Amino acid sequence: MTAPIPREDPHAWQRALRAQFPIVTRHPELAYLDSAATAQKPQAVLDAVQTYLTTSNANSARGTYTWANRTTDLVERTRERVARFLGDGRPERSAVHFTSGTTEGLRTIARDWLPGFLRDGDEIVVPDADHQANITPWLEAQRLLAREGVRVRVLPMPYQSGSGDYDHTALAERAGPRTRFVATTHVHHVYGGDMNVHRVREAVGPDAVICLDAAQSVGHLPVSVAESDVDFVVFSGHKALALPGSGAVWARQARGPEFTPGGWSGTPNTVGIASLEAALDWLDAAGVERIERWTVALAARLTDGLRRLDAYEILGCPLSLAADSTVQRRQSIVTLRHRAIDSGDLGFILFSHGFMVRSDHHCQGDGGEKTGSVRVSLHVYNTVEEIDRLLSVLASLQ
């Protein structure tokens, strides 16, 4: 059962939620700060998986007996649950297809939908400083079309110097009437910034298709397809508290041909789908808006402390470092470098003090950082005490 969630005191609210993550509470000596890679799972998700496997485990849409019918109902119910979680007010017009995660979802769009949408001479915008999963599928599609004699021009997404944010003014100047498809990211996996996708629509006009990589936003902050005029939203379940191997593509079905994955539809990941339904229920009960406020506050506390330590460089917008900054703040991701210690070595040092962080190039595209860094990524189970302890250790390395 999900524990009661106090709503009047944010610290009591957070403690009640943290207590629902068994792996976190069993290891109080460790601070898990790698939720951008994968999030930990609350007991409600673990219970849902156990219940499904011990009461209804069967294949979907392939039988008429009770267990099979329950599984089929689970799959269809979770499609509706995803659409509702994403704020889809017209689910009868859209579609939800389950995938193994964001990477497969983006590749499915690039392989099965994009070639039928583009024509010779069309342009696509590719964000080459975002995650590789949101770059390589579109380049693969370009090569596939080239073999068929269809020439597609790739426009690199422009970025603001020093911040990693999209340069929407430059994008508006770069895009033209043949710009038919734009790949975007909601929250950058290195810089931690909200990439203001609503301004992308303003820049490219009403007809271009926009695909949103929401791997770092779904489960971390509210995502509303009713408020953002995007055509695809793709996310991974395992970063939204569900099991690995689960994810979804939401398609608006408003611009271009209907999105239908090609090939034979095999057995879906029914266990992952069961975990995804439970995760979305848990997130709704906890309050995604409150989760965002908590993690943004922790990120602000961390960046505010880091800016006082001369040994460190913080990647992303330099104007958002202070806790009292009036500019847009980072979401739940803070990435840093020590000016003298290699990022891999710093990762080992931090783990020796009980901190689990990511230290490498973070699968960023060729237009991104050339030097490795340490990424701290947060979720609702992280605490103020963990941030303060991390800052103390980092200060000792000055």
GROMACS .gro file of N, CA, C and O in nm, residues 54-55 57 72 81 91 101 117-118 120 141 145 176 194 248 255 259 279 312 347 355 369 376-377:
model
   96
   54THR      N    1   0.167  -1.303  -1.050
   54THR     CA    2   0.111  -1.412  -0.971
   54THR      C    3  -0.040  -1.426  -0.984
   54THR      O    4  -0.098  -1.517  -0.925
   55THR      N    5  -0.102  -1.338  -1.064
   55THR     CA    6  -0.249  -1.348  -1.078
   55THR      C    7  -0.297  -1.346  -1.222
   55THR      O    8  -0.403  -1.404  -1.250
   57ASN      N    9  -0.063  -1.333  -1.535
   57ASN     CA   10   0.040  -1.338  -1.638
   57ASN      C   11  -0.003  -1.421  -1.758
   57ASN      O   12  -0.026  -1.541  -1.748
   72THR      N   13  -0.493  -0.827  -2.174
   72THR     CA   14  -0.536  -0.740  -2.283
   72THR      C   15  -0.596  -0.611  -2.228
   72THR      O   16  -0.567  -0.501  -2.277
   81ARG      N   17  -0.412   0.538  -1.991
   81ARG     CA   18  -0.348   0.600  -1.874
   81ARG      C   19  -0.234   0.692  -1.917
   81ARG      O   20  -0.216   0.801  -1.863
   91PRO      N   21  -0.803   1.198  -2.657
   91PRO     CA   22  -0.737   1.069  -2.676
   91PRO      C   23  -0.798   0.985  -2.787
   91PRO      O   24  -0.731   0.895  -2.840
  101GLY      N   25   1.161   0.181  -2.470
  101GLY     CA   26   1.214   0.302  -2.412
  101GLY      C   27   1.221   0.413  -2.515
  101GLY      O   28   1.172   0.400  -2.627
  117PHE      N   29   0.678   1.050  -4.486
  117PHE     CA   30   0.635   1.188  -4.470
  117PHE      C   31   0.719   1.285  -4.552
  117PHE      O   32   0.669   1.388  -4.599
  118LEU      N   33   0.847   1.253  -4.570
  118LEU     CA   34   0.939   1.345  -4.635
  118LEU      C   35   0.941   1.326  -4.787
  118LEU      O   36   0.918   1.217  -4.838
  120ASP      N   37   1.160   1.468  -5.164
  120ASP     CA   38   1.288   1.517  -5.213
  120ASP      C   39   1.299   1.668  -5.195
  120ASP      O   40   1.209   1.743  -5.234
  141ALA      N   41   1.755   0.781  -4.100
  141ALA     CA   42   1.643   0.799  -4.193
  141ALA      C   43   1.688   0.876  -4.316
  141ALA      O   44   1.646   0.846  -4.429
  145LEU      N   45   1.662   0.726  -4.700
  145LEU     CA   46   1.595   0.796  -4.809
  145LEU      C   47   1.691   0.824  -4.923
  145LEU      O   48   1.652   0.819  -5.041
  176GLY      N   49   1.272   2.710  -4.298
  176GLY     CA   50   1.201   2.765  -4.414
  176GLY      C   51   1.081   2.681  -4.448
  176GLY      O   52   1.042   2.590  -4.374
  194ASP      N   53   1.510   2.333  -1.920
  194ASP     CA   54   1.389   2.317  -1.998
  194ASP      C   55   1.413   2.388  -2.131
  194ASP      O   56   1.444   2.508  -2.133
  248ALA      N   57   0.693   0.453  -2.415
  248ALA     CA   58   0.579   0.477  -2.503
  248ALA      C   59   0.606   0.590  -2.601
  248ALA      O   60   0.688   0.679  -2.575
  255ARG      N   61  -0.067   1.589  -3.813
  255ARG     CA   62   0.012   1.633  -3.927
  255ARG      C   63   0.077   1.511  -3.991
  255ARG      O   64   0.138   1.429  -3.922
  259PHE      N   65   0.046   0.755  -3.767
  259PHE     CA   66   0.162   0.683  -3.714
  259PHE      C   67   0.120   0.543  -3.674
  259PHE      O   68   0.036   0.524  -3.586
  279ALA      N   69   0.332   0.309  -1.191
  279ALA     CA   70   0.419   0.425  -1.172
  279ALA      C   71   0.343   0.555  -1.198
  279ALA      O   72   0.357   0.653  -1.123
  312TYR      N   73   3.539   2.434  -0.941
  312TYR     CA   74   3.440   2.365  -1.023
  312TYR      C   75   3.383   2.454  -1.132
  312TYR      O   76   3.364   2.575  -1.113
  347GLY      N   77   3.433   1.077  -1.005
  347GLY     CA   78   3.322   0.984  -0.980
  347GLY      C   79   3.361   0.877  -0.879
  347GLY      O   80   3.283   0.843  -0.789
  355PHE      N   81   2.839   0.851  -0.266
  355PHE     CA   82   2.756   0.919  -0.366
  355PHE      C   83   2.765   0.846  -0.500
  355PHE      O   84   2.876   0.825  -0.553
  369GLU      N   85   2.958   1.864  -2.547
  369GLU     CA   86   3.082   1.877  -2.472
  369GLU      C   87   3.187   1.777  -2.523
  369GLU      O   88   3.155   1.663  -2.557
  376VAL      N   89   2.500   1.504  -1.162
  376VAL     CA   90   2.417   1.476  -1.045
  376VAL      C   91   2.272   1.492  -1.089
  376VAL      O   92   2.233   1.600  -1.135
  377SER      N   93   2.194   1.386  -1.079
  377SER     CA   94   2.053   1.394  -1.121
  377SER      C   95   1.965   1.343  -1.009
  377SER      O   96   1.992   1.241  -0.946
   0.00000   0.00000   0.00000
